[in-house]
Coordinates of C-alpha atoms and ligand atoms in Angstrom, one line a residue:
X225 CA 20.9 127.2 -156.5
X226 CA 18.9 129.4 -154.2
X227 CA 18.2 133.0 -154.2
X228 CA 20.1 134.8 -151.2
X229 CA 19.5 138.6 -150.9
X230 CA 21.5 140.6 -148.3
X231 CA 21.1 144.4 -147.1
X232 CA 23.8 146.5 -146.4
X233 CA 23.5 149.5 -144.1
X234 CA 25.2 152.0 -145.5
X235 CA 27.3 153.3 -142.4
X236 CA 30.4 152.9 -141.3
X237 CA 33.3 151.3 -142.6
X238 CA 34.7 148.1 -142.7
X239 CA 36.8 146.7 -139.6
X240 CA 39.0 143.2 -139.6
X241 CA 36.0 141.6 -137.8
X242 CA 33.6 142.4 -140.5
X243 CA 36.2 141.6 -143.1
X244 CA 37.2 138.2 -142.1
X245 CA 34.0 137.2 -141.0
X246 CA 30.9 138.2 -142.7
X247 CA 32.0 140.1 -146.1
X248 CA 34.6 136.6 -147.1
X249 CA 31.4 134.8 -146.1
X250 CA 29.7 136.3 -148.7
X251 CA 32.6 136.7 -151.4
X252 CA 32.3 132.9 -151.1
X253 CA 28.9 132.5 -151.0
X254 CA 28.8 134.2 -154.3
X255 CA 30.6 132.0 -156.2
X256 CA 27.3 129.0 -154.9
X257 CA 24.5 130.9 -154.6
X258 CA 22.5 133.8 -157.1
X259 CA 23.6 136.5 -155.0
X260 CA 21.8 140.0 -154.5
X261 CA 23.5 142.5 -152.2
X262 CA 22.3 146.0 -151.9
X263 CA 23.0 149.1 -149.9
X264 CA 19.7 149.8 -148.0
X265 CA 20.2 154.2 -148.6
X266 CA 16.2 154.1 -148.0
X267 CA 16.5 153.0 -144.9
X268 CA 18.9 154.6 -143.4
X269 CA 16.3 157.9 -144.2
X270 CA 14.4 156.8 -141.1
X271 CA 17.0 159.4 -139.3
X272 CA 17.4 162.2 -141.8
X273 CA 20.9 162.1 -142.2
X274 CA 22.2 165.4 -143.9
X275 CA 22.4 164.6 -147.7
X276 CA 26.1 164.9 -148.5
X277 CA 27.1 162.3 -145.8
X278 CA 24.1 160.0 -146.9
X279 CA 25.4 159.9 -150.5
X280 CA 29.6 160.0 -149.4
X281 CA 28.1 156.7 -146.7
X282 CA 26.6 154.8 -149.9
X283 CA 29.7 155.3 -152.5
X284 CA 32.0 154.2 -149.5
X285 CA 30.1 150.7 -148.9
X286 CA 30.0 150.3 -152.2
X287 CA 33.9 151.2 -152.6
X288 CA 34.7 148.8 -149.7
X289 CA 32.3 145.7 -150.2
X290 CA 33.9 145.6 -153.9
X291 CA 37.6 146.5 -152.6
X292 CA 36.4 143.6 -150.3
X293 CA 35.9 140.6 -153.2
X294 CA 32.0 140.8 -154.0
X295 CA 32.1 140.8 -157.3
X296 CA 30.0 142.5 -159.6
X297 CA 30.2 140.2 -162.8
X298 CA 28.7 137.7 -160.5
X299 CA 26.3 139.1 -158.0
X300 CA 23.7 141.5 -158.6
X301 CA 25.4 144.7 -156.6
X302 CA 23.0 147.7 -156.4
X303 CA 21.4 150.3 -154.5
X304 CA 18.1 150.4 -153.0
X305 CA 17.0 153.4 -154.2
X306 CA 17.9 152.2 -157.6
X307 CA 15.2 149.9 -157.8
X308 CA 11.9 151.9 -158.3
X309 CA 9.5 148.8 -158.1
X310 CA 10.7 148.2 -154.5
X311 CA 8.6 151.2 -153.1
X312 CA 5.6 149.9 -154.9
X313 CA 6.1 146.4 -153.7
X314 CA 6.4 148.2 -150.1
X315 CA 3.1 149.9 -150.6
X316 CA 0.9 146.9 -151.6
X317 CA 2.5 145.1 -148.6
X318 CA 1.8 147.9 -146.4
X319 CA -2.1 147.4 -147.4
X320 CA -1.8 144.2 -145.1
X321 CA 0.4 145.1 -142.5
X322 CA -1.5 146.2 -139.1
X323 CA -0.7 149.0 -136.8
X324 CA -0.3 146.8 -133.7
X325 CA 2.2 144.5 -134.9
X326 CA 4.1 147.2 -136.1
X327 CA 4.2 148.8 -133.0
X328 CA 5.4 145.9 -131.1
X329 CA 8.5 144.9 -133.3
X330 CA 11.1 145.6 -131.1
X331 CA 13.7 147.6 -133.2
X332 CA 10.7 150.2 -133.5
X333 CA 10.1 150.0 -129.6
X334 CA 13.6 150.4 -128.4
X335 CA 14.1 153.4 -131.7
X336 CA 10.8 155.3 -130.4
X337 CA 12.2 155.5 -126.9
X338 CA 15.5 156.0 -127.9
X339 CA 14.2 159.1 -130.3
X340 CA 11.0 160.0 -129.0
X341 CA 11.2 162.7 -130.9
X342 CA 11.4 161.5 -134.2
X343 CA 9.0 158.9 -134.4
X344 CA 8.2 158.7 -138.2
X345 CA 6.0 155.8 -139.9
X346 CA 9.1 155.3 -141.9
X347 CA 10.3 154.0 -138.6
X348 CA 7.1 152.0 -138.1
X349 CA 7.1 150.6 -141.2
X350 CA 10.9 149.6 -141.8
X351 CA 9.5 145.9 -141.9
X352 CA 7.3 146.3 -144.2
X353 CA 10.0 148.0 -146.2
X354 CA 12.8 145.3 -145.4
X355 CA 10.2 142.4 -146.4
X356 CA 9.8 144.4 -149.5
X357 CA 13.5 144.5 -150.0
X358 CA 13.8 140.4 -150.2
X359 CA 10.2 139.6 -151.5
X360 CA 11.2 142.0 -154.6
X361 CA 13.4 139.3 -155.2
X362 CA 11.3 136.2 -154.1
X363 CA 15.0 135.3 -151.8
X364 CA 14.9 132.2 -150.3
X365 CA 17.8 133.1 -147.7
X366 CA 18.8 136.2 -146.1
X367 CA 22.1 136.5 -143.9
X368 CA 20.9 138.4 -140.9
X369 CA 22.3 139.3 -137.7
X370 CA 20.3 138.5 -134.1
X371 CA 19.0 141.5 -134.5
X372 CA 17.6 141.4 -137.7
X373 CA 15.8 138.1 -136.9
X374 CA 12.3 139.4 -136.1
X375 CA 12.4 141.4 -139.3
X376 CA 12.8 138.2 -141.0
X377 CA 9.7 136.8 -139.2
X378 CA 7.7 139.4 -140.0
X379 CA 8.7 139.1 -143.7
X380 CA 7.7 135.7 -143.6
X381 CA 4.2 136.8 -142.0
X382 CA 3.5 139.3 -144.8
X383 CA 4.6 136.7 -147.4
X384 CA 2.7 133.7 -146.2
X385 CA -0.5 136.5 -145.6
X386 CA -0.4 137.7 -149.1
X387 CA -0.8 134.4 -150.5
X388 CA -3.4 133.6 -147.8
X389 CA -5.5 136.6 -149.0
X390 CA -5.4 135.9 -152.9
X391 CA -5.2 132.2 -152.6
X392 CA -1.9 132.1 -154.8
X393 CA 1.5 130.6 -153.5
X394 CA 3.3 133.1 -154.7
X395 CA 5.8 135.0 -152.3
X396 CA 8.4 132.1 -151.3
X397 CA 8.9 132.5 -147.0
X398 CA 12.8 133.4 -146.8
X399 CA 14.9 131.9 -144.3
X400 CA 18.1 132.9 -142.1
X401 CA 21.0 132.1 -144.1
X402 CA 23.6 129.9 -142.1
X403 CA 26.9 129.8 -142.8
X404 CA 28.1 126.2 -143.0
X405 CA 31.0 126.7 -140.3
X406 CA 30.9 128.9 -137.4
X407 CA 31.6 132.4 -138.2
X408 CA 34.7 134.1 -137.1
X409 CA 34.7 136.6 -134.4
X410 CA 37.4 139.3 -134.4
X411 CA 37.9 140.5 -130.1
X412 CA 38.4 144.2 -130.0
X413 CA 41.6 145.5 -129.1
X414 CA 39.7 147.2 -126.6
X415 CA 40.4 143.9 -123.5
X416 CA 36.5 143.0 -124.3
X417 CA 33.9 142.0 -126.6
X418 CA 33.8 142.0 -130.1
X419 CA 35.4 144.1 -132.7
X420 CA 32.5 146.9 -133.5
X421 CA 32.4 149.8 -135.6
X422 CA 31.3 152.6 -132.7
X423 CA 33.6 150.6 -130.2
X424 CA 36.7 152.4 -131.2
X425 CA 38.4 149.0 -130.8
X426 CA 38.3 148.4 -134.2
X427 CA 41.7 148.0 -137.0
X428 CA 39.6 149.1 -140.1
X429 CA 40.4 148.3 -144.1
X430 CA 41.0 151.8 -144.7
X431 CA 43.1 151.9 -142.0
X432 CA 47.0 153.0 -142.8
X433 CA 49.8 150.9 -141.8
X434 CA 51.2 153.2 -139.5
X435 CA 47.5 153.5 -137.5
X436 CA 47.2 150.0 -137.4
X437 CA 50.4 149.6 -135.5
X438 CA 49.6 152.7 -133.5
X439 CA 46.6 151.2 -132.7
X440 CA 47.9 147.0 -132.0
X441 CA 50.1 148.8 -129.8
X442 CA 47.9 150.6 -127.9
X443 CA 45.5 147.2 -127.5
X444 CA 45.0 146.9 -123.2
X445 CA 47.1 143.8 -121.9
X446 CA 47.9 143.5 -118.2
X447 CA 51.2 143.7 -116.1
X448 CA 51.7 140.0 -117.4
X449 CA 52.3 136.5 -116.2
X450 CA 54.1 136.0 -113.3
X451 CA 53.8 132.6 -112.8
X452 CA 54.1 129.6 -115.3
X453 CA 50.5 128.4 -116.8
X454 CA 48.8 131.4 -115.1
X455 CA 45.1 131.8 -116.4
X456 CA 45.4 134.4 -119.7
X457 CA 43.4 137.1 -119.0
X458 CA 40.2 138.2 -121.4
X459 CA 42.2 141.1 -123.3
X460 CA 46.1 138.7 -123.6
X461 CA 43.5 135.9 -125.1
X462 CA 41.7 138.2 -127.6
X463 CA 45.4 139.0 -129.0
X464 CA 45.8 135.7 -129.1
X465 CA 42.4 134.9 -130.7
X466 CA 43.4 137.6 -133.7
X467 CA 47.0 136.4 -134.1
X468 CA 45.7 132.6 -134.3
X469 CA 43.4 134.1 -137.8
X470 CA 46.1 136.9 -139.2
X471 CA 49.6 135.1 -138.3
X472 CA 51.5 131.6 -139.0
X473 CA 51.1 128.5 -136.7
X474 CA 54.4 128.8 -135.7
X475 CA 54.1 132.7 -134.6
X476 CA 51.4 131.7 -132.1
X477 CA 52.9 128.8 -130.9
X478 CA 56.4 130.8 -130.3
X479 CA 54.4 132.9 -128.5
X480 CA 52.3 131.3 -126.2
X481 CA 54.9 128.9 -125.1
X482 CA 56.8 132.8 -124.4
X483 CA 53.7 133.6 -122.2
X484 CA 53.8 130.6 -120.9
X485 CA 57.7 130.4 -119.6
X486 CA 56.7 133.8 -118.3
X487 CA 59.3 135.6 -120.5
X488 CA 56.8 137.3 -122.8
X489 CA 57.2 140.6 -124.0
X490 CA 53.8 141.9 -124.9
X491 CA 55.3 144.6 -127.1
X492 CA 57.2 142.1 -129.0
X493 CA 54.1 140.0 -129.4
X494 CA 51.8 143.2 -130.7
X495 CA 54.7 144.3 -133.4
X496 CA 54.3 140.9 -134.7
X497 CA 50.7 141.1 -134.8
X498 CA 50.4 144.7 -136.3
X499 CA 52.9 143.3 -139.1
X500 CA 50.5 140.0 -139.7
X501 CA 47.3 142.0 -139.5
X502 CA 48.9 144.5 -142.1
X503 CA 49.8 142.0 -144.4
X504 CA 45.8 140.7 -144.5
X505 CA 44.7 144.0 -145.0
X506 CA 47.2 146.0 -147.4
X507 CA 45.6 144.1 -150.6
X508 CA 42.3 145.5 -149.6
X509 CA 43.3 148.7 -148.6
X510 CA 45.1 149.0 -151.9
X511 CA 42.3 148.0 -153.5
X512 CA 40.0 150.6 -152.1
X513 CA 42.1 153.1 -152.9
X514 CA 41.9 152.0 -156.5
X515 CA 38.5 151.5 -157.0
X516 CA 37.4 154.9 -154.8
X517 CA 39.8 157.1 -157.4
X518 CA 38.1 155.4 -160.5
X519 CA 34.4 156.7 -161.0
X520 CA 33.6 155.0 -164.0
X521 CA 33.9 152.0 -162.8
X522 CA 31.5 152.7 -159.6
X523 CA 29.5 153.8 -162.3
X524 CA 29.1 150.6 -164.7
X525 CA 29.0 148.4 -161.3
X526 CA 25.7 150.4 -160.1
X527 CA 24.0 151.1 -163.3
X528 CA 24.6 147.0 -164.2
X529 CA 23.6 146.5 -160.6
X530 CA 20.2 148.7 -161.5
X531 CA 20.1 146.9 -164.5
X532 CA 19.9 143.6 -163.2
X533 CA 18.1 144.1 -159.6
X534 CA 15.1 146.0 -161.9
X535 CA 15.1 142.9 -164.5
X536 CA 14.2 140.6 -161.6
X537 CA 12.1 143.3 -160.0
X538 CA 9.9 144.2 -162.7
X539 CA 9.4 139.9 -162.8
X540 CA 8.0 140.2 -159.5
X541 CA 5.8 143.6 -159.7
X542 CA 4.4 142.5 -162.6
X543 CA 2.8 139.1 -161.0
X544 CA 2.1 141.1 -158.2
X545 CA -0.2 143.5 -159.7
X546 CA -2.0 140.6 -161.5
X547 CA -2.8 138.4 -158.4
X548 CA -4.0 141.7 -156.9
X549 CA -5.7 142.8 -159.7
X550 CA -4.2 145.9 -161.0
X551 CA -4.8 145.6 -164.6
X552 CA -3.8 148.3 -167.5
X553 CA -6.3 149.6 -169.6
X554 CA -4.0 150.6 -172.5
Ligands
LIG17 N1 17.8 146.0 -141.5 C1 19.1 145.6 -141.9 C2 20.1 146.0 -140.9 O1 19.9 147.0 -140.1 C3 19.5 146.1 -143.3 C4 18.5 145.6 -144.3 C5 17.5 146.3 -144.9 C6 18.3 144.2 -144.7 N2 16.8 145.5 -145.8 C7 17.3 144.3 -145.7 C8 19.0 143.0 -144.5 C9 16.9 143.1 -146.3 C10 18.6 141.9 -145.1 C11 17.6 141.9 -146.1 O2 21.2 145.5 -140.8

């Protein structure tokens, strides 16, 4: 069984896209793997965000990844900042990680120009902080995103040096984490792309049932076919794409041969859909609501989170500071 450690930036909330194809990737991952997922609140400091929101943004991951199926009894759930031997691990790794190669990871490129005017070595060193995050752990796999793959690079660099500089081989060099089949990709109601969370094309868990059929109904389509086997356009195949996930075999089928013919009525076609997505997501939204009302239990979750992440993390601090010879004198 391998180690797989996944961060969670605490922003946002969940949307069908992220629901169905990422977060069930993990609730089944769980169940074959020795799971650690944690909500990276440290990170997100890199842009000061006011500390109400910053601590409302945390308890409603947390809420909605559990709502979602990870579950707590199996995987290690915690916060970052709940895990004080992660910021010393990020300072001895920091000791070997050089100015210029910091500088030219592109997330800090593209965030310095972006915010030119809050260029903070928290920025600079978010590696060095992320590579802390799964070395902590030893992980051998980490789910990441394009975007996140030179951060994993770099972790692997500050691994493989570490051992290089004390002669041990101690820091395992983590890998991508592929999921098996290919994962599914929720279209925006939106006519293009993907379903995002700043798109505002997005049907989200917390989502009501009366919003999401507001919003299915307001999804872009054109004037329709006009005549038979005419090419679908990008925004009639995205509904298309979603219904094929959320509804029965037979509703698609009913309905393409509908477009098909010609005779398709795409209001008829996004009531269906609204009801089908609904049904998917009332369990979880019912379960959010549940688990957001009951503070205890967010409690036990994160403190046996705590518990559990610091258990493994005090393993790996402790080897640390004897390869690098940090030695108690009491
Ligand atoms: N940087 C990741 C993101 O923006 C979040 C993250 C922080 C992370 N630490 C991590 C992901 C460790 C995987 C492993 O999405």
């Amino acid at each position: 069984m391998d180690t797989v450690l996944s961060g969670i930036r605490p922003t946002g909330n969940l949307h069908l896209g992220n629901y169905l194809g990422a977060v069930q990737n993990f609730v089944t991952m769980q169940y074959n793997e020795k799971c650690f997922f944690f909500i990276a609140d440290y990170h997100s400091l890199t842009t000061h965000p006011n500390p109400k929101d910053l601590h409302k943004n945390v308890r409603q991951v947390l809420v909605e990844y559990l709502a979602a199926g990870l579950d707590p009894e199996v995987s290690t759930i915690y916060i970052q900042s709940d895990l004080p031997e992660l910021c010393e691990l990020y300072l001895l790794l920091n000791m070997s990680a050089y100015l210029g190669e910091l500088e030219r990871t592109s997330s800090f490129k593209e965030k310095a120009r972006k915010h030119s005017e809050n260029i903070n070595a928290g920025l600079l060193t978010y590696p060095v902080l992320m590579a802390a995050d799964i070395l902590i752990h030893n992980a051998d796999k980490v789910p990441v995103g394009k975007d996140q793959e030179q951060h994993l690079e770099m972790t692997r660099k500050f691994a493989r040096r570490f051992n290089n500089i004390y002669g041990v081989e101690y820091f395992k060099e983590p890998v991508a984490y592929n999921f098996g089949k290919e994962l599914i990709k929720i279209p925006g109601l939106d006519g293009s792309g993907k379903m995002g969370k700043s798109e505002g094309n997005g049907i989200f868990l917390i989502d009501d049932e009366a919003t999401i059929r507001k919003k299915v109904m307001k999804a872009v389509t054109d004037s329709g076919p006009t005549e038979p086997d005419s090419e679908m356009p990008e925004s009639i195949k995205n509904l298309f794409t979603i219904m094929e996930i959320v509804s029965s075999p037979d509703t698609v089928t009913y309905f393409k041969e509908k477009y098909t013919t010609c005779e398709i009525r795409y209001g008829d076609l996004k009531k269906q859909l609204a009801e089908d997505i609904i049904k998917v997501i009332k369990p979880v939204h019912e379960r959010i609501k549940e688990i957001d009302s009951d503070d205890d239990y967010l409690k036990r979750v994160a403190s046996q989170g705590a518990e559990k992440a610091h258990e493994s993390g005090i393993k790996t601090i402790n080897n640390v500071r004897e390869i690098i010879g940090i030695k108690k004198f009491y």
